PDB file of C-alpha atoms in Angstrom:
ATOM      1  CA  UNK A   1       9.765  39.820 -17.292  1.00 38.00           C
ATOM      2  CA  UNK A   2       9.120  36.618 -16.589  1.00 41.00           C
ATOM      3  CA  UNK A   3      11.725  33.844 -16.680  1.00 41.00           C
ATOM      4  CA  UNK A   4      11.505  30.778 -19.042  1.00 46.00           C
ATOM      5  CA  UNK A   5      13.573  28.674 -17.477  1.00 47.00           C
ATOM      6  CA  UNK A   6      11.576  25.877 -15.825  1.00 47.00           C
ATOM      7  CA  UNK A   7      12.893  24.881 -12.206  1.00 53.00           C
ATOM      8  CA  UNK A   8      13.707  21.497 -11.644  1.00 52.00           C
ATOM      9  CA  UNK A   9      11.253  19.822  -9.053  1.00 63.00           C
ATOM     10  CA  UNK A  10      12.902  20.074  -5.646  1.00 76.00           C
ATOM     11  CA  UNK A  11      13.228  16.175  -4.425  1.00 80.00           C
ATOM     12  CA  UNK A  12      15.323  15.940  -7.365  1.00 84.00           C
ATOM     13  CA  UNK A  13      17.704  18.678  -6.047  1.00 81.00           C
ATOM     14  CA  UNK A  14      18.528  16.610  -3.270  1.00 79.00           C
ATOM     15  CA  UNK A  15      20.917  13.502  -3.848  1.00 83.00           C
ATOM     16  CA  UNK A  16      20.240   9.720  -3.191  1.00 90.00           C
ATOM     17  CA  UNK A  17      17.080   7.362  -3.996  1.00 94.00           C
ATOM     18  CA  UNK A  18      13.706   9.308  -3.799  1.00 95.00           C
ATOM     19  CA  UNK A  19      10.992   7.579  -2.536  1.00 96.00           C
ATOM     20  CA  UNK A  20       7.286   9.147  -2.673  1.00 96.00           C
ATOM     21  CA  UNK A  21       4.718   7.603  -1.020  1.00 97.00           C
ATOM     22  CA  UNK A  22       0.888   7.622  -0.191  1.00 96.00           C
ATOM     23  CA  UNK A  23       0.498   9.622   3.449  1.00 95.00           C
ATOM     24  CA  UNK A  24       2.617  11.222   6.273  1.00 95.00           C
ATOM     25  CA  UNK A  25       2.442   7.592   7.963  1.00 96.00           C
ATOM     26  CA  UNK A  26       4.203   5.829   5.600  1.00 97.00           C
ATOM     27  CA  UNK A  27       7.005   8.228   5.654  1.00 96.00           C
ATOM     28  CA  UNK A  28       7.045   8.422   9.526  1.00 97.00           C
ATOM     29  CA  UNK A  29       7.335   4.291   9.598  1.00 98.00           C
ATOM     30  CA  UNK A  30       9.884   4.422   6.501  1.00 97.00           C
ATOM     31  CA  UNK A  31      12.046   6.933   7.477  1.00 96.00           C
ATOM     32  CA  UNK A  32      12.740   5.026  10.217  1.00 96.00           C
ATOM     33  CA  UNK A  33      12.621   1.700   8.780  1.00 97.00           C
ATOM     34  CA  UNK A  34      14.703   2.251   5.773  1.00 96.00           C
ATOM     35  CA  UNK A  35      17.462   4.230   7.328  1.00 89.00           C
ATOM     36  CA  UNK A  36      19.733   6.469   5.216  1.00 89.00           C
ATOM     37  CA  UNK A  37      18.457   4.246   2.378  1.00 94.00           C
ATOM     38  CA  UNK A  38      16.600   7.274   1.302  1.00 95.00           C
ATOM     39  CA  UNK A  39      17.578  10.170   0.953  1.00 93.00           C
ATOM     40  CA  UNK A  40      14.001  12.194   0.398  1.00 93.00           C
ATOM     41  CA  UNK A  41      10.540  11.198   1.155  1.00 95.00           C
ATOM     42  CA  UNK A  42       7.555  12.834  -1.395  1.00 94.00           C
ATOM     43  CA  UNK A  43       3.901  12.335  -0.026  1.00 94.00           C
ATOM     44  CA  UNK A  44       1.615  12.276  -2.504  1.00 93.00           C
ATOM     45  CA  UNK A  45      -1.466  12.248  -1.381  1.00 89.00           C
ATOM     46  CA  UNK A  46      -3.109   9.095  -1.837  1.00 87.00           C
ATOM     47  CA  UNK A  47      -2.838   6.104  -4.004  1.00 86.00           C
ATOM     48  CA  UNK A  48      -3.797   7.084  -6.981  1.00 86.00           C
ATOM     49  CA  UNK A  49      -1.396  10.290  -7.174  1.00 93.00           C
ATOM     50  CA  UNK A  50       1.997   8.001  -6.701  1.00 95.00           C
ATOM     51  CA  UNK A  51       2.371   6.365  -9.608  1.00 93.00           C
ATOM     52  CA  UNK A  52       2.033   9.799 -11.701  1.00 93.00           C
ATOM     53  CA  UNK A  53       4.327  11.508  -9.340  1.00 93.00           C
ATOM     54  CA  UNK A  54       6.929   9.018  -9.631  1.00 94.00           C
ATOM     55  CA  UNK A  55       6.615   8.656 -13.654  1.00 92.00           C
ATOM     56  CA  UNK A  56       7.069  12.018 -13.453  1.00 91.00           C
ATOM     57  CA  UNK A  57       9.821  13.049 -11.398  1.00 92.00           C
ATOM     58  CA  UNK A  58      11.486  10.410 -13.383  1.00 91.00           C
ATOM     59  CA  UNK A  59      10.930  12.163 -16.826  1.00 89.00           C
ATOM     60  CA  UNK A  60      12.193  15.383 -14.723  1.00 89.00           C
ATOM     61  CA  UNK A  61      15.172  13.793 -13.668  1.00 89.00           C
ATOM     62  CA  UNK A  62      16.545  11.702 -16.757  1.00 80.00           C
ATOM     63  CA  UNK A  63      15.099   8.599 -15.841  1.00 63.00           C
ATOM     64  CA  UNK A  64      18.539   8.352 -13.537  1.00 78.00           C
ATOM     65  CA  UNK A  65      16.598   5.323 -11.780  1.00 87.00           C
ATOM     66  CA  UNK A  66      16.441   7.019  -8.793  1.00 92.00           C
ATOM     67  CA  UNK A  67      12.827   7.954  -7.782  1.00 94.00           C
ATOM     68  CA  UNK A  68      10.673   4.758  -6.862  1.00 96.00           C
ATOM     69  CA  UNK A  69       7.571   4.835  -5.149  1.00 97.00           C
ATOM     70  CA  UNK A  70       5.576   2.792  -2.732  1.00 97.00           C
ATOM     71  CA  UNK A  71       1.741   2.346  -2.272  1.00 96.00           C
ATOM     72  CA  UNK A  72      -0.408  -0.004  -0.135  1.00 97.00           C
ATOM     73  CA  UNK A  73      -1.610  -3.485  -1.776  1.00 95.00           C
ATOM     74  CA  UNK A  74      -4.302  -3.011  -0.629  1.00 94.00           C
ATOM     75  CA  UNK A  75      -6.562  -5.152  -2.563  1.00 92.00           C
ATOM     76  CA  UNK A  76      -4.265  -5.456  -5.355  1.00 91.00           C
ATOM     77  CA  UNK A  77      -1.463  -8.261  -5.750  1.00 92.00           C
ATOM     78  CA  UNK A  78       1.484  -7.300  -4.284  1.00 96.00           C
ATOM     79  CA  UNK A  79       4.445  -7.441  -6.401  1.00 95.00           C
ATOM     80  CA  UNK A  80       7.495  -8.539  -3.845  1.00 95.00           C
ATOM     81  CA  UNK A  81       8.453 -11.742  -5.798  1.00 92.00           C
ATOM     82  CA  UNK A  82       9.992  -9.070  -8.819  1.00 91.00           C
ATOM     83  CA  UNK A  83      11.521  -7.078  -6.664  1.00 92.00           C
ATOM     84  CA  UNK A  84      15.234  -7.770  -6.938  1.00 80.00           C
ATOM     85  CA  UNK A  85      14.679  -9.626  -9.925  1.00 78.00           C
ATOM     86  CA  UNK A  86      13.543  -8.091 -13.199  1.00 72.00           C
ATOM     87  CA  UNK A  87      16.695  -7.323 -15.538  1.00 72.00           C
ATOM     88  CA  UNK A  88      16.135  -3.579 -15.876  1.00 73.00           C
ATOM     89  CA  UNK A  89      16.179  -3.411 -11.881  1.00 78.00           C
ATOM     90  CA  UNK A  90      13.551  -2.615  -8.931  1.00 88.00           C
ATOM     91  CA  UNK A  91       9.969  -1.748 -10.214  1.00 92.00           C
ATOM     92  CA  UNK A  92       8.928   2.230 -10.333  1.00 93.00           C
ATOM     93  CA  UNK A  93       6.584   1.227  -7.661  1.00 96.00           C
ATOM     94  CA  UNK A  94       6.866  -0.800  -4.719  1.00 97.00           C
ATOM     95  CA  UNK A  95       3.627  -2.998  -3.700  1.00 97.00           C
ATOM     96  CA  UNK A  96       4.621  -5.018  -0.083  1.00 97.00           C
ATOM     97  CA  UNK A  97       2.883  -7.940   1.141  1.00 96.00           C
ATOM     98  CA  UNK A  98       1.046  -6.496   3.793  1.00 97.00           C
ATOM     99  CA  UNK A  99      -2.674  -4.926   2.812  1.00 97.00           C
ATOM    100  CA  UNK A 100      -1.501  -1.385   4.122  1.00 97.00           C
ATOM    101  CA  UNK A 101       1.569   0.236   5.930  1.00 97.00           C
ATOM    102  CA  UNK A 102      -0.431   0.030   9.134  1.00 98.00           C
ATOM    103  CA  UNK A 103      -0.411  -3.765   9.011  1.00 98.00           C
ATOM    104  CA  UNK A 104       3.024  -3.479   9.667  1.00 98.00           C
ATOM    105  CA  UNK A 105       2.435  -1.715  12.730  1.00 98.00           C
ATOM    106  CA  UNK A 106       0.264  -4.289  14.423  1.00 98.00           C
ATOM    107  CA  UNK A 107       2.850  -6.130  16.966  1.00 96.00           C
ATOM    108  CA  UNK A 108       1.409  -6.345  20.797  1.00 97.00           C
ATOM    109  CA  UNK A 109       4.965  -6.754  21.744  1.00 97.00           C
ATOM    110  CA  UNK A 110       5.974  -3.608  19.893  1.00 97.00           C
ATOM    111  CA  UNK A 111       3.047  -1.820  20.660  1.00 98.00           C
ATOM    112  CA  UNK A 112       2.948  -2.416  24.625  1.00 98.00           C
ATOM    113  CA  UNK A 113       7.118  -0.952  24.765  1.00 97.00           C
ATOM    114  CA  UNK A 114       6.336   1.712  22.489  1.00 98.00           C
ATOM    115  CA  UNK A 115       3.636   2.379  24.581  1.00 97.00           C
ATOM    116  CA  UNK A 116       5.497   2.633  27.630  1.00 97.00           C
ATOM    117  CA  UNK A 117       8.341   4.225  26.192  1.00 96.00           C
ATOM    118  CA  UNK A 118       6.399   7.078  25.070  1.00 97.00           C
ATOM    119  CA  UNK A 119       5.032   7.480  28.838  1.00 96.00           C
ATOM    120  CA  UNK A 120       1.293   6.932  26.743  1.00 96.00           C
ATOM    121  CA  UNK A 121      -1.719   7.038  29.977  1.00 96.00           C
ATOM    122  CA  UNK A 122      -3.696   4.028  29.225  1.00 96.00           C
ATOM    123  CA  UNK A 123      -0.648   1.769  28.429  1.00 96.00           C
ATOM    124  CA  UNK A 124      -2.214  -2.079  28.256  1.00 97.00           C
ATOM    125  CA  UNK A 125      -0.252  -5.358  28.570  1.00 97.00           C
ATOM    126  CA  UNK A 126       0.733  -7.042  25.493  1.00 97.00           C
ATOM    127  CA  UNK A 127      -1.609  -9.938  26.243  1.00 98.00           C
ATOM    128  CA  UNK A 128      -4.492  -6.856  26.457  1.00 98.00           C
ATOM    129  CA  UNK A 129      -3.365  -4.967  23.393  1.00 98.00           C
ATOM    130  CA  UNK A 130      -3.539  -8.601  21.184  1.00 97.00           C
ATOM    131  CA  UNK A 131      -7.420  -9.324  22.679  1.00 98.00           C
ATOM    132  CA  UNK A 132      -7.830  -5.825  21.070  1.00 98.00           C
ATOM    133  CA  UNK A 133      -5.998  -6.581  17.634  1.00 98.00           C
ATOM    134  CA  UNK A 134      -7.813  -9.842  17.702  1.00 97.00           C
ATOM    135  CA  UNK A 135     -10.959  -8.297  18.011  1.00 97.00           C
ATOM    136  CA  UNK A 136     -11.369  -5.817  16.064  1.00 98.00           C
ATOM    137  CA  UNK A 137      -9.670  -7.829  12.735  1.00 98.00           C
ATOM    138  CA  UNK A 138     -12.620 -10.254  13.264  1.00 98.00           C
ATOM    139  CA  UNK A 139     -14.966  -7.224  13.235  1.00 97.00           C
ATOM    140  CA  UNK A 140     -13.594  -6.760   9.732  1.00 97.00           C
ATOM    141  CA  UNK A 141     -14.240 -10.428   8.257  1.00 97.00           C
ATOM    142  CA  UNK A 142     -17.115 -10.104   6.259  1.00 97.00           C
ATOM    143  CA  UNK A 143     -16.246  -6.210   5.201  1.00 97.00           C
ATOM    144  CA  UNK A 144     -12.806  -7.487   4.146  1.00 97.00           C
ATOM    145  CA  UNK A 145     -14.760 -10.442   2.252  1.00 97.00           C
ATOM    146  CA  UNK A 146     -17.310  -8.003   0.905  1.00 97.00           C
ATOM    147  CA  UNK A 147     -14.086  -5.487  -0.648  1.00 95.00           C
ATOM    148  CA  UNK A 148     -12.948  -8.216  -1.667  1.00 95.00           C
ATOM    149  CA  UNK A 149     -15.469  -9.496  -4.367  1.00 94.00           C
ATOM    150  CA  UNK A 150     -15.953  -6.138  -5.102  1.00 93.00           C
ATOM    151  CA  UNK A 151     -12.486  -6.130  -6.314  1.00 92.00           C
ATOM    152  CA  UNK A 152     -12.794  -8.831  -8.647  1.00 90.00           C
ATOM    153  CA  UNK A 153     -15.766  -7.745  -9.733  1.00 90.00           C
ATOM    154  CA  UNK A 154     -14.365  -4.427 -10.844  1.00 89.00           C
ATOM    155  CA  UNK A 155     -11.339  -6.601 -12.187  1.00 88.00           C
ATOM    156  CA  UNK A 156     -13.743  -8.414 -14.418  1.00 86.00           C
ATOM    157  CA  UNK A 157     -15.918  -5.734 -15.986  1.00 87.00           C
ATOM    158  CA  UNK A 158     -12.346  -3.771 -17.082  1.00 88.00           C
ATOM    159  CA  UNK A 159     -10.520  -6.782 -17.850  1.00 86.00           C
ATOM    160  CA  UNK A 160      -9.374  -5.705 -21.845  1.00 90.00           C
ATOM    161  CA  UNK A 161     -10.550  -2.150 -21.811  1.00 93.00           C
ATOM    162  CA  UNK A 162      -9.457  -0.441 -25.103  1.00 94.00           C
ATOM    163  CA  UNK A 163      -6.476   1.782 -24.666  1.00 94.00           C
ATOM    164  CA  UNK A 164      -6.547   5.087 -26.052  1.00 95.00           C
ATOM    165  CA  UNK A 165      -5.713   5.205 -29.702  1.00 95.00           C
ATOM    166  CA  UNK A 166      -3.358   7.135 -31.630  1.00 95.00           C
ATOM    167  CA  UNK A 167      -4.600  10.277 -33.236  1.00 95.00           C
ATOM    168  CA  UNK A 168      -3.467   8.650 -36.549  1.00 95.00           C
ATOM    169  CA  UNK A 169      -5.125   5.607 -36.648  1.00 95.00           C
ATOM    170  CA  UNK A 170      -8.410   7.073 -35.681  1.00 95.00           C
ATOM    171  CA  UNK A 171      -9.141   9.393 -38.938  1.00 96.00           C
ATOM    172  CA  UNK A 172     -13.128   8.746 -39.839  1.00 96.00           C
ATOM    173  CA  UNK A 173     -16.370   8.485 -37.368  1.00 96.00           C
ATOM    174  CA  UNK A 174     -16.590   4.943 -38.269  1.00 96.00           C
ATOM    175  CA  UNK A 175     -12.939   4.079 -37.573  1.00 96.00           C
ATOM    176  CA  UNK A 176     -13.731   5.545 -33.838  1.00 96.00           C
ATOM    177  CA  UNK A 177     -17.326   3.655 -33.911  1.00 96.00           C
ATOM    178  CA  UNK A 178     -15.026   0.637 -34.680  1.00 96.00           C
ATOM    179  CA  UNK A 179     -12.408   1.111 -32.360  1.00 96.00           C
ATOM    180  CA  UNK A 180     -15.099   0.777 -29.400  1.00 94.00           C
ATOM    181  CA  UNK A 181     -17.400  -2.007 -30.717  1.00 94.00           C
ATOM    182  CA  UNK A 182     -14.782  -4.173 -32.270  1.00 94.00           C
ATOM    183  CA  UNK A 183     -13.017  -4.427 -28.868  1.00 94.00           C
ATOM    184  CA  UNK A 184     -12.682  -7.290 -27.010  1.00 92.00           C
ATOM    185  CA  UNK A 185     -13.833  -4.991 -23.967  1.00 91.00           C
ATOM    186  CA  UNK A 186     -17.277  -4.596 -25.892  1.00 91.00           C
ATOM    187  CA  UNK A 187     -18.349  -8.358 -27.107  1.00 89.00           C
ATOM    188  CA  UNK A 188     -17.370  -9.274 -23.735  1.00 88.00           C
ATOM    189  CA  UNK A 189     -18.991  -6.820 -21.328  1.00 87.00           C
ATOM    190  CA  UNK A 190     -22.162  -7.721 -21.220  1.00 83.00           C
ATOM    191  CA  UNK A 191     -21.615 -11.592 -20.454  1.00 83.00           C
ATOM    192  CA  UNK A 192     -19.508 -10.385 -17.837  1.00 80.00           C
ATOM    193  CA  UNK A 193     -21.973  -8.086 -16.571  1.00 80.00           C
ATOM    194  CA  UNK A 194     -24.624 -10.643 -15.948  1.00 78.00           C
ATOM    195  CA  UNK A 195     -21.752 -12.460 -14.043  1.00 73.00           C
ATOM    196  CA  UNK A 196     -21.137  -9.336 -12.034  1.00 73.00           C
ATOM    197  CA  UNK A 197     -24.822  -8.940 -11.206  1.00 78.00           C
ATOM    198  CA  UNK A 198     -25.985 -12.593 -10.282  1.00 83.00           C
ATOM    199  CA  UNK A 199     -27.042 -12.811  -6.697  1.00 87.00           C
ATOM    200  CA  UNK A 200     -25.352 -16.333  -6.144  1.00 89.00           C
ATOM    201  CA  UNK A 201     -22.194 -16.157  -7.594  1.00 88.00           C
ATOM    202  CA  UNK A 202     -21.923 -12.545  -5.582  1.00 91.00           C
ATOM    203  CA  UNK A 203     -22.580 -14.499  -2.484  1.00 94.00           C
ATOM    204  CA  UNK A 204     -20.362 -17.488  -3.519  1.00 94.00           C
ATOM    205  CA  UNK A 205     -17.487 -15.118  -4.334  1.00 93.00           C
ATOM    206  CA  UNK A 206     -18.385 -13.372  -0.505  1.00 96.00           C
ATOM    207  CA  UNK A 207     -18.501 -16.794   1.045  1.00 97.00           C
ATOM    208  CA  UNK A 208     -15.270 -18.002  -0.351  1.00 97.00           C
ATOM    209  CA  UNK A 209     -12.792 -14.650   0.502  1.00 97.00           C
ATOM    210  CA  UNK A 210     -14.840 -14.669   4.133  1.00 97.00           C
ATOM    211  CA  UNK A 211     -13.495 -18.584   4.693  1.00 98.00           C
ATOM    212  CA  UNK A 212      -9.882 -17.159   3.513  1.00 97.00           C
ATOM    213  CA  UNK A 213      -9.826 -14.434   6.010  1.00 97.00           C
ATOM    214  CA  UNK A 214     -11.668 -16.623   8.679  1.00 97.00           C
ATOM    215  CA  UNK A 215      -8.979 -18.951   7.984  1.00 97.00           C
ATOM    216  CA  UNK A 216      -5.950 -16.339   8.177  1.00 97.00           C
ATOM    217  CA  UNK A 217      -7.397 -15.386  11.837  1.00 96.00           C
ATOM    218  CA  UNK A 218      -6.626 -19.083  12.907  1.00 96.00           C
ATOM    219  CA  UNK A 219      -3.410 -19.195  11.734  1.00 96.00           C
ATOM    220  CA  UNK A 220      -2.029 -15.865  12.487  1.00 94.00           C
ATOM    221  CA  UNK A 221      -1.405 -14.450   8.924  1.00 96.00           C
ATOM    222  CA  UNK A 222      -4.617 -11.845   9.772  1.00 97.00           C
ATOM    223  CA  UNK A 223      -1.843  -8.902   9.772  1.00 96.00           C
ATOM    224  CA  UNK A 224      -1.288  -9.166   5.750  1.00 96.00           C
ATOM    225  CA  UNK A 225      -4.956  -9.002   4.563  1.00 95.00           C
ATOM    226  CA  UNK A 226      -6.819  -7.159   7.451  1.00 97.00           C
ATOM    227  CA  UNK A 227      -6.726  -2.930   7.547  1.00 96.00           C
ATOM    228  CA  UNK A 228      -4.130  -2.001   9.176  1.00 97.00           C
ATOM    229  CA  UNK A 229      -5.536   1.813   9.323  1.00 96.00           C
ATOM    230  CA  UNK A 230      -8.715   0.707  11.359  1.00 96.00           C
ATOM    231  CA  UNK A 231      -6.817  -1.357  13.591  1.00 98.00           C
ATOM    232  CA  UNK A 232      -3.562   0.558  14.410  1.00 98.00           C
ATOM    233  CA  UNK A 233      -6.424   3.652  14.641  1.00 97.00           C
ATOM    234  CA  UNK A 234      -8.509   2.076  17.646  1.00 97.00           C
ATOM    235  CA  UNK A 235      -5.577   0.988  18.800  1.00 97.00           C
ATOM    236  CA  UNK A 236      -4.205   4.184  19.530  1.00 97.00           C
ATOM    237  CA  UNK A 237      -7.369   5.649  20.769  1.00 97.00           C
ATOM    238  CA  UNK A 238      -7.754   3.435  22.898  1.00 97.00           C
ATOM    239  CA  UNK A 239      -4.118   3.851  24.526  1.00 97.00           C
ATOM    240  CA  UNK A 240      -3.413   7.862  24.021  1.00 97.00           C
ATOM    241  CA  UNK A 241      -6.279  10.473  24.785  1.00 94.00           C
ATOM    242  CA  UNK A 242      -4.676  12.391  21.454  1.00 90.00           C
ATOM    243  CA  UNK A 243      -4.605  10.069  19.000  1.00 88.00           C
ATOM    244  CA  UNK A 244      -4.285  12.651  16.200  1.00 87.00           C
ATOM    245  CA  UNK A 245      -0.985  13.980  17.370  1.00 88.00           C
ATOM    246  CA  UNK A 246       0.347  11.058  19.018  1.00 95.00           C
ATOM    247  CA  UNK A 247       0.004   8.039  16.273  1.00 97.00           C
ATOM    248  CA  UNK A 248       3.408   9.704  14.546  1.00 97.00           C
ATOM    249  CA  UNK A 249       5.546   9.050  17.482  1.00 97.00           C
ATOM    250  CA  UNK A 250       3.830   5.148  18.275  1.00 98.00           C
ATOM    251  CA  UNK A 251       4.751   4.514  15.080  1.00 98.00           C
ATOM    252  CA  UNK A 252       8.037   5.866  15.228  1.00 97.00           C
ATOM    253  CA  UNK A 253       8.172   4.166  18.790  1.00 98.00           C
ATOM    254  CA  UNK A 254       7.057   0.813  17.045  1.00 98.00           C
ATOM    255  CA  UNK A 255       9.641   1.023  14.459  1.00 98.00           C
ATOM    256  CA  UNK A 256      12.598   1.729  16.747  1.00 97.00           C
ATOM    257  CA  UNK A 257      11.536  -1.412  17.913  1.00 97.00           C
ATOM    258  CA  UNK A 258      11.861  -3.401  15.619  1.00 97.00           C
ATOM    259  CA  UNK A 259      14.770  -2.064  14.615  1.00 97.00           C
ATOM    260  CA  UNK A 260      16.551  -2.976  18.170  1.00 97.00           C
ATOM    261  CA  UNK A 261      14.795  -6.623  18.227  1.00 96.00           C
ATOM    262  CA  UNK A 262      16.087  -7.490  14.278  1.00 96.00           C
ATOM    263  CA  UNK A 263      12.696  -7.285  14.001  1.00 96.00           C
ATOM    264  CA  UNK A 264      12.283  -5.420  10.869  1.00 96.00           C
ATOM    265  CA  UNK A 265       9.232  -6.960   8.702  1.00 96.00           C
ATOM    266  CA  UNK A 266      11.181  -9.057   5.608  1.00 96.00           C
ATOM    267  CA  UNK A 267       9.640  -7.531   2.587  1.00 97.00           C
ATOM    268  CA  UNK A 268      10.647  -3.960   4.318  1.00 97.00           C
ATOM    269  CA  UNK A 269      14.372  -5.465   5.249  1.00 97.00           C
ATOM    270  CA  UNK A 270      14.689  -6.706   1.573  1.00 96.00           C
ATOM    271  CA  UNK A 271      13.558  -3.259   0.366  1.00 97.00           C
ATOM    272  CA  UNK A 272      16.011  -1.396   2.311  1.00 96.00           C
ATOM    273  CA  UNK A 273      18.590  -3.271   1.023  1.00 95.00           C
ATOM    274  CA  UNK A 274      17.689  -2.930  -2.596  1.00 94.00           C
ATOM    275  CA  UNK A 275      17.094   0.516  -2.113  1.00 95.00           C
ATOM    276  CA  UNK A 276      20.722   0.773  -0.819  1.00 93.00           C
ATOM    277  CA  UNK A 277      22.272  -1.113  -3.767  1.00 91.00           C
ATOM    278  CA  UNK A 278      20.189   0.774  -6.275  1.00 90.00           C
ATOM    279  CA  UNK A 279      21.653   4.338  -4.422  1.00 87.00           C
ATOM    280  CA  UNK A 280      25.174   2.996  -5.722  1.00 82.00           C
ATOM    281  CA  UNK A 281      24.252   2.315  -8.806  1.00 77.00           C
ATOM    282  CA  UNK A 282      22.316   5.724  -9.584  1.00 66.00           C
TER     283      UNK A 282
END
């Protein structure tokens, strides 16, 4: 006969701050990063799966403000300037300043002593490996611009979407008729389709994030908004003849250090800290 009990979810067996996060290469650079600041690491698969893992596993676990998760900015706003601040503590997700965790990754200094460290074959000089990081961020200019509008545009057609209504307050065909046509959503889609859809402002909107990212390859600030997965990815091919097996240990390598230089990126120092408070607290 079967049992009813329901078994408890088995991060939350484990003690400490849980942490779940997009892919095995955030956990590989975090682990190390963040120290004993964590006690257990959840992948969750991608992006979109975080946020509902950590909602849940906070239900599961008496919302004991323990289990936090982290996710790439990608093109989103990252949402650093809270964290430490807000009056009912950290937010359930963490959103750093960098476009993805790979951005993080993309030091020529670190990368040339990991390289050596880890005895890779085709180990370049730091001077080489920053031609290469150089290189291939300015391949991404007008891809990053192009993601970038794309973004906005999305932004702006779902800007004011209904939310789903209560079962209550939606009792007749024309209440539910109403709910949908009477939204703001509704009278404003279509203007903001015909935005969406103009040829020129599309190519203003292109023009303008491709001068931002131009300009963020002058000044040395290409590391936040560039992706970090392409890079770190040719990177490594470029330097190990098995990439697939050997970008856990560069990173690893690469966050060791960091570590040793007081090197540590700041957003990641200043979660590891809050992460440590919040393990007291819990």
């Amino acid at each position: 006969m079967a049992s009813n009990n329901i078994s408890m979810p088995y991060p939350l067996t484990s003690s400490g701050i849980i942490l779940v996060v997009e892919d095995r290469m955030t956990e590989v650079y975090l682990r190390r990063i963040l120290g004993g600041a964590v006690s257990e690491f959840v992948t969750a698969g991608g992006h979109g799966s975080v946020t509902a893992l950590v909602r849940d596993l906070r239900v599961q676990d008496d919302d004991r403000n323990r289990v936090f998760g982290l996710c790439d900015r990608d093109f989103d706003v990252s949402n650093v300037t809270t964290w430490g601040k807000e009056p009912n503590g950290p937010p359930f997700v963490f959103r750093p300043q960098r476009m993805e965790i790979e951005n993080y990754l993309l030091d020529e200094l670190a990368m040339f002593e990991a390289a050596k460290r880890l005895g890779a074959p085709h180990v370049k000089t730091s001077d080489e490996i920053k031609s290469l990081l150089l290189s291939e961020a300015e391949r991404q200019r007008f891809w990053i611009a192009c993601r970038m509008e794309m973004a906005v545009i999305h932004e702006t057609m779902l800007k004011d979407f209904p939310k789903t209504p209560s079962i209550d307050s939606i009792s007749t065909m024309q209440l539910a008729v109403d709910y949908i046509e009477k939204s703001t959503w509704n009278e404003t889609v279509a203007s903001n389709l015909n935005v969406a859809l103009d040829g020129a402002s599309i190519q203003k909107g292109v023009n303008m994030f491709s001068e931002v990212y131009d300009k963020s390859l002058r000044d040395g600030t290409w590391t936040e908004n560039c992706s970090g997965k392409e890079i770190y990815k040719t990177v490594c091919q470029v330097i190990f003849d098995d990439y697939r097996h050997r970008q856990y240990d560069f990173a690893m390598a690469i966050a060791q250090y960091q570590i040793d230089r007081d090197a540590v990126p700041l957003d990641l120092s200043a979660l590891r800290d809050i992460l440590k408070r919040q393990a007291k607290i819990s």
